[in-house]
XYZ file of C-alpha atoms in Angstrom:
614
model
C 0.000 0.000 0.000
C 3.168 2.424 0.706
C 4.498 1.994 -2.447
C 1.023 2.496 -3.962
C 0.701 5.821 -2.339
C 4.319 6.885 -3.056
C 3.711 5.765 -7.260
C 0.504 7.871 -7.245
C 2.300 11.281 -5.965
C 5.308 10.682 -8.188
C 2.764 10.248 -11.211
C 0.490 13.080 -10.030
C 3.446 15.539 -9.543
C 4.576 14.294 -13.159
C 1.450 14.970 -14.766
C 1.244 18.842 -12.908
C 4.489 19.707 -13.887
C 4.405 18.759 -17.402
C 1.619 20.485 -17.986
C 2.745 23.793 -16.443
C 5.902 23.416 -18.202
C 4.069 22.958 -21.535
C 1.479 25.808 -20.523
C 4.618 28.367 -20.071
C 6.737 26.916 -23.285
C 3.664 27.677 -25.384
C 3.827 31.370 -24.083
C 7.146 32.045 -24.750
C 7.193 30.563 -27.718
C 3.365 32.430 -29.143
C 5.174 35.530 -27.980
C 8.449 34.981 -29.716
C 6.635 33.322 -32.900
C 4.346 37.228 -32.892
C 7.039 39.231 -32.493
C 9.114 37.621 -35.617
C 5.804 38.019 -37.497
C 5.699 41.552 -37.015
C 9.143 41.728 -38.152
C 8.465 39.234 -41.209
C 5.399 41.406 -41.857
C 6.741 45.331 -41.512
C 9.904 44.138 -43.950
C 7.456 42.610 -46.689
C 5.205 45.669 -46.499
C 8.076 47.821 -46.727
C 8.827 46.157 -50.017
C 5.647 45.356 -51.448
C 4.852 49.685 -50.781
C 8.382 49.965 -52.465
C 7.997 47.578 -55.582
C 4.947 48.931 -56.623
C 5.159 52.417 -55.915
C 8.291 52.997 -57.714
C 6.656 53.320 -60.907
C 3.872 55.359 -59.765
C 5.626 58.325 -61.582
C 5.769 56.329 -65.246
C 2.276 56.985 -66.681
C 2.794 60.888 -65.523
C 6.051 60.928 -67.459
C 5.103 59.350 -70.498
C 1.619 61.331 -70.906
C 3.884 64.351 -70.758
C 5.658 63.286 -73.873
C 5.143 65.410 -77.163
C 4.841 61.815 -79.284
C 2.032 60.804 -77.330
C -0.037 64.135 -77.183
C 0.711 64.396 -80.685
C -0.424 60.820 -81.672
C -3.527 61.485 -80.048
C -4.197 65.521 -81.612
C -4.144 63.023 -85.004
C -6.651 62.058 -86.728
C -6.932 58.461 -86.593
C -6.614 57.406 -89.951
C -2.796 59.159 -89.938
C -1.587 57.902 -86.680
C 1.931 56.019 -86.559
C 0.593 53.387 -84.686
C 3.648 51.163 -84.900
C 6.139 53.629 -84.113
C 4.442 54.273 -80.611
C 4.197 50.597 -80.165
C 7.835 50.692 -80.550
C 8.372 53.179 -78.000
C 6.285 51.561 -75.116
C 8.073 48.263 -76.040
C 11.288 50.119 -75.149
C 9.399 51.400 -71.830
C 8.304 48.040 -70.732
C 11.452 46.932 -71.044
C 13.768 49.467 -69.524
C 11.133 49.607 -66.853
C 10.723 46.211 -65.750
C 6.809 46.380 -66.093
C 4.523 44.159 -67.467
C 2.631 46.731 -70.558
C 2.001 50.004 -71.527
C -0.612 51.093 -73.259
C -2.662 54.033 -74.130
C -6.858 54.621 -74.176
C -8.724 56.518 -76.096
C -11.285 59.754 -74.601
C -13.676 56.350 -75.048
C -11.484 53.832 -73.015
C -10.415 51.662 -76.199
C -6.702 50.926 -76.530
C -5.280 52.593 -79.533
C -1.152 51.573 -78.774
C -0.204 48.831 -76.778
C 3.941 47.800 -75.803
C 1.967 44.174 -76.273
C 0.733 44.585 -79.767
C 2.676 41.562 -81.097
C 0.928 39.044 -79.074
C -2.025 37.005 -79.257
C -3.643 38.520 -76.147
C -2.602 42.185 -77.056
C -4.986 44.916 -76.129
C -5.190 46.742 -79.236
C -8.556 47.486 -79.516
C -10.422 46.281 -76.889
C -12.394 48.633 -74.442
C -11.340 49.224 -71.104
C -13.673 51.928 -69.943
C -15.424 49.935 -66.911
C -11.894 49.608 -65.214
C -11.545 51.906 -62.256
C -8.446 52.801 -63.116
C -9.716 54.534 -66.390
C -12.274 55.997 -64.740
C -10.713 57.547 -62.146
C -7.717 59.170 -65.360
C -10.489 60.252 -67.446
C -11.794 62.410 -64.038
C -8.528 64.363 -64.398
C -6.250 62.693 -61.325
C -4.121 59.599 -61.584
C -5.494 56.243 -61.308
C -4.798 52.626 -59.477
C -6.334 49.720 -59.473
C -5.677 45.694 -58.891
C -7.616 43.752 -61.194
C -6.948 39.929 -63.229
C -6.550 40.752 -66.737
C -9.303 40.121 -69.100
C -7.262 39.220 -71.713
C -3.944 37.558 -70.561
C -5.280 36.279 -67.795
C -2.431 37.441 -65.606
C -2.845 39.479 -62.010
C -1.314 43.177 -62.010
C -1.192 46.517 -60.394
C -2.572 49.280 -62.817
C -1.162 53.135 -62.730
C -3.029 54.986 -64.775
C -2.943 59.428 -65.553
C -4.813 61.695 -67.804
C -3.661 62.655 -71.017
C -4.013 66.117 -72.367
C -3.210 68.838 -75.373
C -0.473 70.784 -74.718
C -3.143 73.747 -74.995
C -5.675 72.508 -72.698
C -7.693 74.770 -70.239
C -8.412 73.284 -66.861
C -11.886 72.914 -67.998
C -11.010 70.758 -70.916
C -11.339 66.846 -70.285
C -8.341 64.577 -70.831
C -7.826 63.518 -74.918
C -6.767 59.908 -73.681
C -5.561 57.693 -70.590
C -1.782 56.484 -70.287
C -1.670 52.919 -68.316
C 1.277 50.941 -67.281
C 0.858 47.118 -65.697
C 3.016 46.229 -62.756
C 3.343 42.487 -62.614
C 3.293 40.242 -59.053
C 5.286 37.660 -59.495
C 8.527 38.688 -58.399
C 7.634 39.362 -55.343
C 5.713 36.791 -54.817
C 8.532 34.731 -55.442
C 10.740 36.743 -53.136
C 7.872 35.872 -50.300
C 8.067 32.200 -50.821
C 11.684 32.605 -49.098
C 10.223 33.357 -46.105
C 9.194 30.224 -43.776
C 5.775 31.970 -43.618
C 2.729 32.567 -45.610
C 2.206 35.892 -46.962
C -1.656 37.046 -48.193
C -2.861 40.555 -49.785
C -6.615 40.908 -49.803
C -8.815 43.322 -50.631
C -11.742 44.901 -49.154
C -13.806 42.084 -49.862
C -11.519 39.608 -48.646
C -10.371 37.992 -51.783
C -6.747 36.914 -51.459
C -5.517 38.793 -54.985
C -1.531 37.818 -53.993
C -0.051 34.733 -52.323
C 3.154 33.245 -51.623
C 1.331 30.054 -52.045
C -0.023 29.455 -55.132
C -2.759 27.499 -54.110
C -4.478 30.614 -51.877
C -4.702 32.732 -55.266
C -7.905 34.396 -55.797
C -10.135 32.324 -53.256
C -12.243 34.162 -50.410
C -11.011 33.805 -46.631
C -14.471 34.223 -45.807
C -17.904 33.468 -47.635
C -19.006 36.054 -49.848
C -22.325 37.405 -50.457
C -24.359 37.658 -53.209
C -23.869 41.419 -53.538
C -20.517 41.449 -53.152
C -20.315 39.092 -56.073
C -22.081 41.087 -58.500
C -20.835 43.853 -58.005
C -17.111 41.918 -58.312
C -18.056 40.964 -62.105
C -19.565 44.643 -62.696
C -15.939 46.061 -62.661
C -14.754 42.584 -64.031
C -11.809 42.907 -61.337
C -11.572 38.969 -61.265
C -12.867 38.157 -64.671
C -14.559 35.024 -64.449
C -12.772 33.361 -61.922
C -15.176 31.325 -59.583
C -13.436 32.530 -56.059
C -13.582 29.390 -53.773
C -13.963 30.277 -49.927
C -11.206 29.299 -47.672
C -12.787 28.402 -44.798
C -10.528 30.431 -42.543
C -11.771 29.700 -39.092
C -10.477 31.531 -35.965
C -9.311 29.336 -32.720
C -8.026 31.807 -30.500
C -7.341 35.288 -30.511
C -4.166 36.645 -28.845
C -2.367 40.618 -28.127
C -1.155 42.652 -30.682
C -4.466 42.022 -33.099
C -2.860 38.220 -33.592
C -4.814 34.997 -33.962
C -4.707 31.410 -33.693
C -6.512 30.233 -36.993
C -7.061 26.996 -38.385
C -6.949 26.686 -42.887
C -7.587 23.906 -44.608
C -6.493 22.047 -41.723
C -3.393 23.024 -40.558
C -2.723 25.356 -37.376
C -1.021 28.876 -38.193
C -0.306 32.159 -36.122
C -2.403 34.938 -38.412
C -0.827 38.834 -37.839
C -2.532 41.497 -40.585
C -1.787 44.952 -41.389
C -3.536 47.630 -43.144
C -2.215 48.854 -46.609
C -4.590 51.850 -47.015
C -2.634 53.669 -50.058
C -3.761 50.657 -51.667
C -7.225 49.563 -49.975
C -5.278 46.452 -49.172
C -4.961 43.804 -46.249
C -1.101 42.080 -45.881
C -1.849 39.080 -43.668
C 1.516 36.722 -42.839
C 0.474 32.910 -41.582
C 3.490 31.290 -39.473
C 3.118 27.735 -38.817
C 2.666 26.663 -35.120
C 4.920 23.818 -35.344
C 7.349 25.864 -33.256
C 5.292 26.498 -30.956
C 3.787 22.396 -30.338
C 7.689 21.932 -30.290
C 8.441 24.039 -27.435
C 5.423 22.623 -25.586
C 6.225 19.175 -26.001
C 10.256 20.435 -24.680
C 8.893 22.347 -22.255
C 6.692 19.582 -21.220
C 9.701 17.064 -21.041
C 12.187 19.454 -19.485
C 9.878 20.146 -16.549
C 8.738 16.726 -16.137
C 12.342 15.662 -16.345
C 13.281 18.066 -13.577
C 10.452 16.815 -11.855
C 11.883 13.452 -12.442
C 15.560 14.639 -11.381
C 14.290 15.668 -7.679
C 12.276 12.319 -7.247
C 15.412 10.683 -8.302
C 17.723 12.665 -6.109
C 15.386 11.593 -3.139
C 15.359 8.068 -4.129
C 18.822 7.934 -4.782
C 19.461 9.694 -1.029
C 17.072 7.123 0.298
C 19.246 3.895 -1.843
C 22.652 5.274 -0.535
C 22.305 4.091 2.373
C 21.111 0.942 1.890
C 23.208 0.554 -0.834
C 26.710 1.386 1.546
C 25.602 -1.597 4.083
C 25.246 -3.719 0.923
C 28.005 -2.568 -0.585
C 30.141 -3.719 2.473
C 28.794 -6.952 2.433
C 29.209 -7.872 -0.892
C 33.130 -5.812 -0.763
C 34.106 -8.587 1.487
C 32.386 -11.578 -0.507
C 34.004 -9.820 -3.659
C 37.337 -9.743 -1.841
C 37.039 -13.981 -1.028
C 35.797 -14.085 -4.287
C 38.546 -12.387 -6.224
C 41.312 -14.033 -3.981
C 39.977 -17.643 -5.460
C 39.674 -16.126 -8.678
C 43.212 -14.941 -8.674
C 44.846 -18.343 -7.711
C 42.091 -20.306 -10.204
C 43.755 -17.569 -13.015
C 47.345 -18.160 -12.186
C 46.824 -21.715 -12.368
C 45.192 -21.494 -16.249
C 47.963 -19.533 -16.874
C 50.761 -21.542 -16.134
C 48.616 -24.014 -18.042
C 48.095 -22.160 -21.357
C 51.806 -20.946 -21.169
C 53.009 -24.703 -21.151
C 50.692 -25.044 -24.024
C 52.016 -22.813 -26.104
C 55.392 -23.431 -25.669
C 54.792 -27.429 -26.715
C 52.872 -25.999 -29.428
C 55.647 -23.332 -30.330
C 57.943 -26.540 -30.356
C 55.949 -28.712 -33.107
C 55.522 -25.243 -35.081
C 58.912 -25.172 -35.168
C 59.905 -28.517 -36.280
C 57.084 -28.469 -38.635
C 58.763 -25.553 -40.556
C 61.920 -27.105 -40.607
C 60.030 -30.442 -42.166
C 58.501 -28.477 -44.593
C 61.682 -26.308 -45.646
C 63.336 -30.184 -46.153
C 60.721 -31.402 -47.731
C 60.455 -27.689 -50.856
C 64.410 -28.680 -50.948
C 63.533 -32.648 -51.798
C 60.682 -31.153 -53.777
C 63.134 -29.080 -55.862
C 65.675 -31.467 -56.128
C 63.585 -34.173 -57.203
C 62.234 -31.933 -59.983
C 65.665 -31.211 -61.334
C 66.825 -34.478 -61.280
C 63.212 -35.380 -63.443
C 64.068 -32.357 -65.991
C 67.484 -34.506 -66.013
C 66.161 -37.586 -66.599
C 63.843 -37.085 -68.882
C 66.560 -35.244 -71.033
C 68.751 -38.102 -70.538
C 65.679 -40.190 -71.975
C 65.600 -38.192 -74.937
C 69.540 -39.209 -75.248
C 68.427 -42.627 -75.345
C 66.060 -42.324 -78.238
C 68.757 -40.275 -80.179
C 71.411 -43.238 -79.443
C 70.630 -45.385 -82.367
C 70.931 -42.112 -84.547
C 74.053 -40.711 -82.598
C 75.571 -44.465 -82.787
C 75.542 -44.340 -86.599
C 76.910 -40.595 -86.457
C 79.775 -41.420 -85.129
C 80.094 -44.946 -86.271
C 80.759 -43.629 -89.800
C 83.689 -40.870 -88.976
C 85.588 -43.911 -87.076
C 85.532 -46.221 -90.168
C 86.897 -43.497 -92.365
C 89.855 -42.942 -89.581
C 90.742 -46.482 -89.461
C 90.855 -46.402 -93.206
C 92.810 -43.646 -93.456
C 94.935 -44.934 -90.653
C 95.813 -47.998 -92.615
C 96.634 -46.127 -95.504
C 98.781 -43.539 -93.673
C 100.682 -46.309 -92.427
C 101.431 -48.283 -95.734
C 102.344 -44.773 -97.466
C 104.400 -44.249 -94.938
C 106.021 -47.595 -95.592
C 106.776 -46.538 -99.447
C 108.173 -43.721 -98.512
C 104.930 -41.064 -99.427
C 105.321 -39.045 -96.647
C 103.033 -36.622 -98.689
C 99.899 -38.518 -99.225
C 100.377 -40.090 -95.918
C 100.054 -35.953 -94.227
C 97.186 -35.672 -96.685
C 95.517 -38.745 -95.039
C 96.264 -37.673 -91.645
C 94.416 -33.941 -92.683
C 91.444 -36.158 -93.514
C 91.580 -37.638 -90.435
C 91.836 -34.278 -88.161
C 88.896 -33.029 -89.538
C 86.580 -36.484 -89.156
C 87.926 -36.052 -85.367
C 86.445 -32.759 -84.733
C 83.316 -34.139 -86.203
C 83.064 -36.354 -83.799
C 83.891 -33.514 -81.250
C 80.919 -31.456 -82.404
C 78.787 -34.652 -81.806
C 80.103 -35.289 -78.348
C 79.404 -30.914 -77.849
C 76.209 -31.278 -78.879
C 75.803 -34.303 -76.668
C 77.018 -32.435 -73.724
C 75.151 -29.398 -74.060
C 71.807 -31.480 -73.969
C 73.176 -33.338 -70.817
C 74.078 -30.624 -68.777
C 72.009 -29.201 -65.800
C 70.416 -25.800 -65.989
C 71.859 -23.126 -64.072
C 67.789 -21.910 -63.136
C 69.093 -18.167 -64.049
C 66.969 -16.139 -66.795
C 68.878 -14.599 -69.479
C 67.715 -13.163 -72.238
C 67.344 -16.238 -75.156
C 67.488 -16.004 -78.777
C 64.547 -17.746 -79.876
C 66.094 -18.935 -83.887
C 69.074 -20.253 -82.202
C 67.070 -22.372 -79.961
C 65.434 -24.131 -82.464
C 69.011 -24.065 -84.746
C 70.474 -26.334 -81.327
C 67.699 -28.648 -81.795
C 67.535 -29.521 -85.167
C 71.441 -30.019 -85.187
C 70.278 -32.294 -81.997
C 68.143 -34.449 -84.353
C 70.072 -33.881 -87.853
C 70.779 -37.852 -88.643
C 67.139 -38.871 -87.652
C 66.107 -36.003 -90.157
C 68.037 -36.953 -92.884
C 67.271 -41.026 -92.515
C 63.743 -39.948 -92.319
C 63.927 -37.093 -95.483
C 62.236 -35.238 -93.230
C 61.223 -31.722 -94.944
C 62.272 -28.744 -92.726
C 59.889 -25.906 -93.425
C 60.915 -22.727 -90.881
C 59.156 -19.331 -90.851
C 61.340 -17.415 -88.673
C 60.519 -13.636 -88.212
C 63.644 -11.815 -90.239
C 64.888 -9.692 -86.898
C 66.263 -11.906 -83.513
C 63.477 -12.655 -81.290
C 64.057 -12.469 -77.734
C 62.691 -14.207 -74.744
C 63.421 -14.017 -71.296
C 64.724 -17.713 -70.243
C 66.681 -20.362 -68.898
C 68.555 -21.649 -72.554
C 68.728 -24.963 -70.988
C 64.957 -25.046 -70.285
C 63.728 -24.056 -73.417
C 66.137 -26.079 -75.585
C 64.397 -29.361 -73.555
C 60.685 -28.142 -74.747
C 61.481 -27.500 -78.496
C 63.484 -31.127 -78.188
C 61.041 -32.853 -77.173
C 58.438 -31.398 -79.173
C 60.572 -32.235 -82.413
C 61.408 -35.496 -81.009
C 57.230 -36.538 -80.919
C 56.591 -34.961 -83.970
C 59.231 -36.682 -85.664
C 57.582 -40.169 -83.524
C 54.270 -39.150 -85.384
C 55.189 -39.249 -88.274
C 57.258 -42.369 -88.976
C 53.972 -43.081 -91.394
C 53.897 -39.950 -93.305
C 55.039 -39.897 -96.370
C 56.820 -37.674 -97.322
C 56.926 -35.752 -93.622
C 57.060 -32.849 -93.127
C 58.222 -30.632 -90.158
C 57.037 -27.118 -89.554
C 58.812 -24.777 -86.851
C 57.869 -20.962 -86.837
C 58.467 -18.041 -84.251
C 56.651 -14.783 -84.223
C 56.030 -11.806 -82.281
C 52.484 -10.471 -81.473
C 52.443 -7.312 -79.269
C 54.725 -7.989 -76.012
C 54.482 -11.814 -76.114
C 56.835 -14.279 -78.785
C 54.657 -17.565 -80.772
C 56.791 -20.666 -80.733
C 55.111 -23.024 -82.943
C 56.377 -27.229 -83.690
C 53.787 -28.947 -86.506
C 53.435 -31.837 -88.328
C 52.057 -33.835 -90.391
C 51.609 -36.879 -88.864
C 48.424 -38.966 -87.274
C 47.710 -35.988 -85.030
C 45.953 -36.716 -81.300
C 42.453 -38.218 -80.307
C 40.635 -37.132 -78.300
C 41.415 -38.956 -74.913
C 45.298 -37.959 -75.548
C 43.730 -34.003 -75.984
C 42.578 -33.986 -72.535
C 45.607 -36.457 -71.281
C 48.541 -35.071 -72.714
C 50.146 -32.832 -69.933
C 48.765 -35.442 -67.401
C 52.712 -37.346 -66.092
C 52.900 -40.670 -67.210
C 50.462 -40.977 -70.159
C 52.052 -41.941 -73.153
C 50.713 -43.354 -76.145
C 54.193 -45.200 -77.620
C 54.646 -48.703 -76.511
C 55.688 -50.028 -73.424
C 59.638 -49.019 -72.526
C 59.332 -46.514 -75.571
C 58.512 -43.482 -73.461
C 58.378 -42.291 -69.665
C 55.135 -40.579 -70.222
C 57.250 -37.272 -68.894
C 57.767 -35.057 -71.720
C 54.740 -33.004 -72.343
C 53.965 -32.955 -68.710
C 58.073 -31.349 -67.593
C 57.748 -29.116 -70.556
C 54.750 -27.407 -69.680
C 55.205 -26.757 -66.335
C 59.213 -25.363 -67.783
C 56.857 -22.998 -70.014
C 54.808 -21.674 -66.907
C 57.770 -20.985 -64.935
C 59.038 -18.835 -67.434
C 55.696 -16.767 -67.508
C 54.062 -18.177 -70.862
C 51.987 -21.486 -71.585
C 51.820 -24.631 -73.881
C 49.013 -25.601 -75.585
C 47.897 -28.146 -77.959
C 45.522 -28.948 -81.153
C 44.784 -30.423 -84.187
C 45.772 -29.126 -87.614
C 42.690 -29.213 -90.109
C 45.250 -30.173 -93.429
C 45.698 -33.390 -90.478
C 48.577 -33.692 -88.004
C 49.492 -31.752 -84.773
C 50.092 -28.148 -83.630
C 52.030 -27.437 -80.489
C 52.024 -23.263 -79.858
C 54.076 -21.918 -77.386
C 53.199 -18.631 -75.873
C 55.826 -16.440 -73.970
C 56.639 -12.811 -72.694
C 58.648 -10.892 -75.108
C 62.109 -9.703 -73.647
C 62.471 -6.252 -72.837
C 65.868 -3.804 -72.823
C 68.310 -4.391 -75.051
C 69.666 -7.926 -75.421
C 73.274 -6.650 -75.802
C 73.732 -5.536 -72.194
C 71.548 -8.966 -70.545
């Protein structure tokens, strides 16, 4: 029941204090929001009196002129019509007003600044405007109307128009009218956060910062009022709409609290009586719920702050004897805690350490095992050269099988000349004999060359010579075979950036299958090109042999899949020599030609620099 009674005079106070809080914020803030609608309001009056008034003086001056008393003394079959025309054009324009035009002692316009357009007001009668009527009484005119042929709302300044000669007696020969237009400043208005209204006498909003207020009635009108609206034809035919402006409050200073078309505004009117007008400004009250709702919440959190600071005075208390309690349970507590913690941490530290151990022998495993790796690899690039060797060892036999029976032969004949005393011939034979010897030596070079291991450092590689090496590699199966050599070598050096050693194995053991494929074609024929297109170099080996099926097409690179007989082939070749054409940055690939046989293309990165300083 306590606490029942003590929630009931916390929300009560709440509820009190809000609402004076909200009840005072709404004051201030009605009493600010009224005094910057004066403001708003005496600085748009000022310039609404200023805009329009400033060319109060223009239908004075031009009715003065000698052209326009003189256009009128004529009669009006010789009247320059045009050439006045001309001249108001020029006044509208220097002027910054909407038209000028001139009336007749009848009230029909006989020159016009708008006689070019459609709606121009050449001829059409203006005599039931006020404005004419109160010019052709002798004193200058104004009037607000909608005009009845453009359509468009304007301020009219009208004066009389008389002889030179005249007598004060004599009424005016015509009417000189100029036409202010509205729109400029009722586009300077709609940069106000505000509404801004001129009405008249009857209440007709004739200007608006909002379009949609334009030439509707704040209040009904009667039927009187109506009539005599479309007597002067001041609003043409336009149906004026009523409002509905309905007032909610009325406040100081003349302001109101007024409710249109269903939204809350602060209303604050003066009177423009040089103009029998009514300049109404229309601020929006959503300042004003703003500052009720923050007053509201900054008094009921005040109220809120006191309650607290009792309760909290009330808790402290009871909070320190708590507080002691549970400071010497947190002090057991955090003792256990402590040991439990060094304990895990001794633990985890052991833990690591073990697992700091493994890491580290597991890196040194690994490092053994990329050096095996590597090893391994370059002792398979060696082997399968030295493979290649043993294909070429029937071939190479017979090389240098034949140079060593022509030595013995010459030998033997060296030896008998040299028994008959033919020293001569016998030096001849022995000439013979020097130069079948370094035969044999090239052989062995080439031999060599092949056999060695690559030193793994890029260089920059010619790409002709390359295949040159090769086909000197493979020159007695070629000729046993009448293999035709077709080359289409580009006609400068074509560089690549390689290991020598490296390539030479690819383009060997490309030759050396194509020459395996075609032990059947007759006659066959071997076709070895290098180009260059853009920054990469086109190595191709063709021939015209059986070509590949379609299970070697997606086998060939695999390791170990050969299609040659049993001990004919390790399966290695195509396999070592692309993955040698990836590490130097290009790729292998493989196809069928259409004239029959197979096309091996070999794409790598042009060298760049000069190959004279590599």
């Amino acid at each position: 029941m306590k606490y029942l009674l003590l929630t009931g005079v916390l929300l009560g106070g709440l509820i009190l204090t809000a609402w004076q809080g909200a009840r005072f914020a709404r004051d201030q803030a009605i009493d600010s929001l009224i005094h910057l609608a004066g403001n708003d309001l005496q600085l748009s009056q000022a310039n609404l009196t200023g805009y329009l008034t400033r060319h109060d003086y223009l239908p004075h001056l031009l009715a003065t002129r000698e052209r326009v008393r003189d256009f009128l003394a004529q009669p009006a079959g010789q009247r320059d019509v045009a050439a006045l025309n001309r001249l108001f054009d020029r006044t509208r324009e220097r002027a910054g007003v909407y038209d000028v035009y001139l009336l007749d002692r009848g009230g029909t316009a006989i020159a016009a600044s708008n006689w070019r357009r459609p709606d121009t007001f050449l001829g059409h009668n203006y005599a039931f405007r006020g404005y004419y009527r109160q010019a052709i009484n002798g004193r200058g005119g104004r009037f607000h109307a909608l005009g009845t042929q453009s359509g468009t709302r304007g301020y009219y300044f009208s004066a009389p128009v008389w002889d030179a000669n005249h007598t004060p007696d004599t009424p005016p020969d015509g009417v000189m009218v100029i036409k202010v237009g509205l729109d400029a400043i009722e586009r300077e208005w709609q940069r106000l956060d505000a509404q801004l209204l001129v009405t008249d006498i009857n209440g007709i909003v004739f200007m608006a910062s909002d379009p949609a207020l334009r030439l509707t009635a704040l209040q009904p009108m009667s039927d009187g009022a109506r009539r005599g609206l479309r007597t002067t034809r001041r609003y043409a035919d336009e149906p004026l709409p009523d409002l509905g402006l309905e007032v909610t409050e009325s406040l100081t200073n003349g302001a109101r609290l007024i409710r249109l078309q269903g939204r809350e505004y602060l209303s604050l009117s003066r009177p423009m009586a040089r103009f029998n007008w009514n300049l109404r400004i229309l601020k929006s009250l959503t300042p004003v719920v703003r500052a009720q709702w923050l007053g509201a919440t900054v008094a009921g959190g005040a109220w809120m702050l006191l309650a607290l600071g009792a309760a909290i005075g009330w808790q402290r208390k009871r909070i320190r004897r708590e507080r002691e309690r549970f400071a010497e349970r947190e002090r057991r507590t955090l003792a256990r805690t402590r040991d439990e913690l060094e304990r895990h941490v001794a633990e985890r530290t052991e833990a690591l350490l073990d697992s700091n151990r493994h890491l580290s022998q597991e890196i040194e495993e690994r490092k053994r095992a990329e050096e095996s790796l590597r090893q391994t690899r370059d002792e398979l690039l060696q082997t399968a050269r030295l493979a290649v060797l043993g294909q070429l060892a029937a071939s190479i036999n017979h090389e240098l099988n034949q140079p060593l029976t022509a030595i013995r032969a010459y030998a033997d004949n060296a030896r008998v000349l040299l028994e008959r005393d033919r020293p001569d011939d016998a030096a001849a034979n022995l000439v013979q004999i020097v130069e079948l010897i370094e035969r044999m030596a090239a052989i062995s070079a080439q031999l060599r060359q092949f056999s060695r291991q690559s030193s793994e450092t890029l260089t920059h590689v010619a790409v002709q010579e390359c295949f040159d090496y090769a086909l000197r590699l493979f020159h007695a199966r070629l000729v046993e075979a009448g293999t035709i050599v077709e080359t289409d070598f580009d006609a400068r050096h074509l560089w690549v950036r390689a290991d020598p050693v490296r390539l030479e194995q690819v383009l060997v053991n490309l030759i050396g299958n194509a020459l395996q494929a075609m032990q059947e074609s007759s006659p066959p024929r071997l076709e070895l090109s290098a180009i260059q297109e853009g920054e990469r170099i086109i190595l191709s080996v063709a021939d015209n042999g059986t070509g590949l099926t379609e299970e070697g097409l997606s086998h060939l690179f695999e390791p170990f899949y050969t299609t040659r007989p049993a001990g004919k082939g390790l399966g290695l070749g195509l396999s070592i020599s692309q993955r040698i054409v990836s590490d130097l940055g290009g790729r292998l690939e493989a196809r069928n030609r259409e004239e029959g046989g197979a096309l091996f293309l070999i794409y790598l990165p042009a060298a760049s620099g000069d190959p004279s300083y590599a």
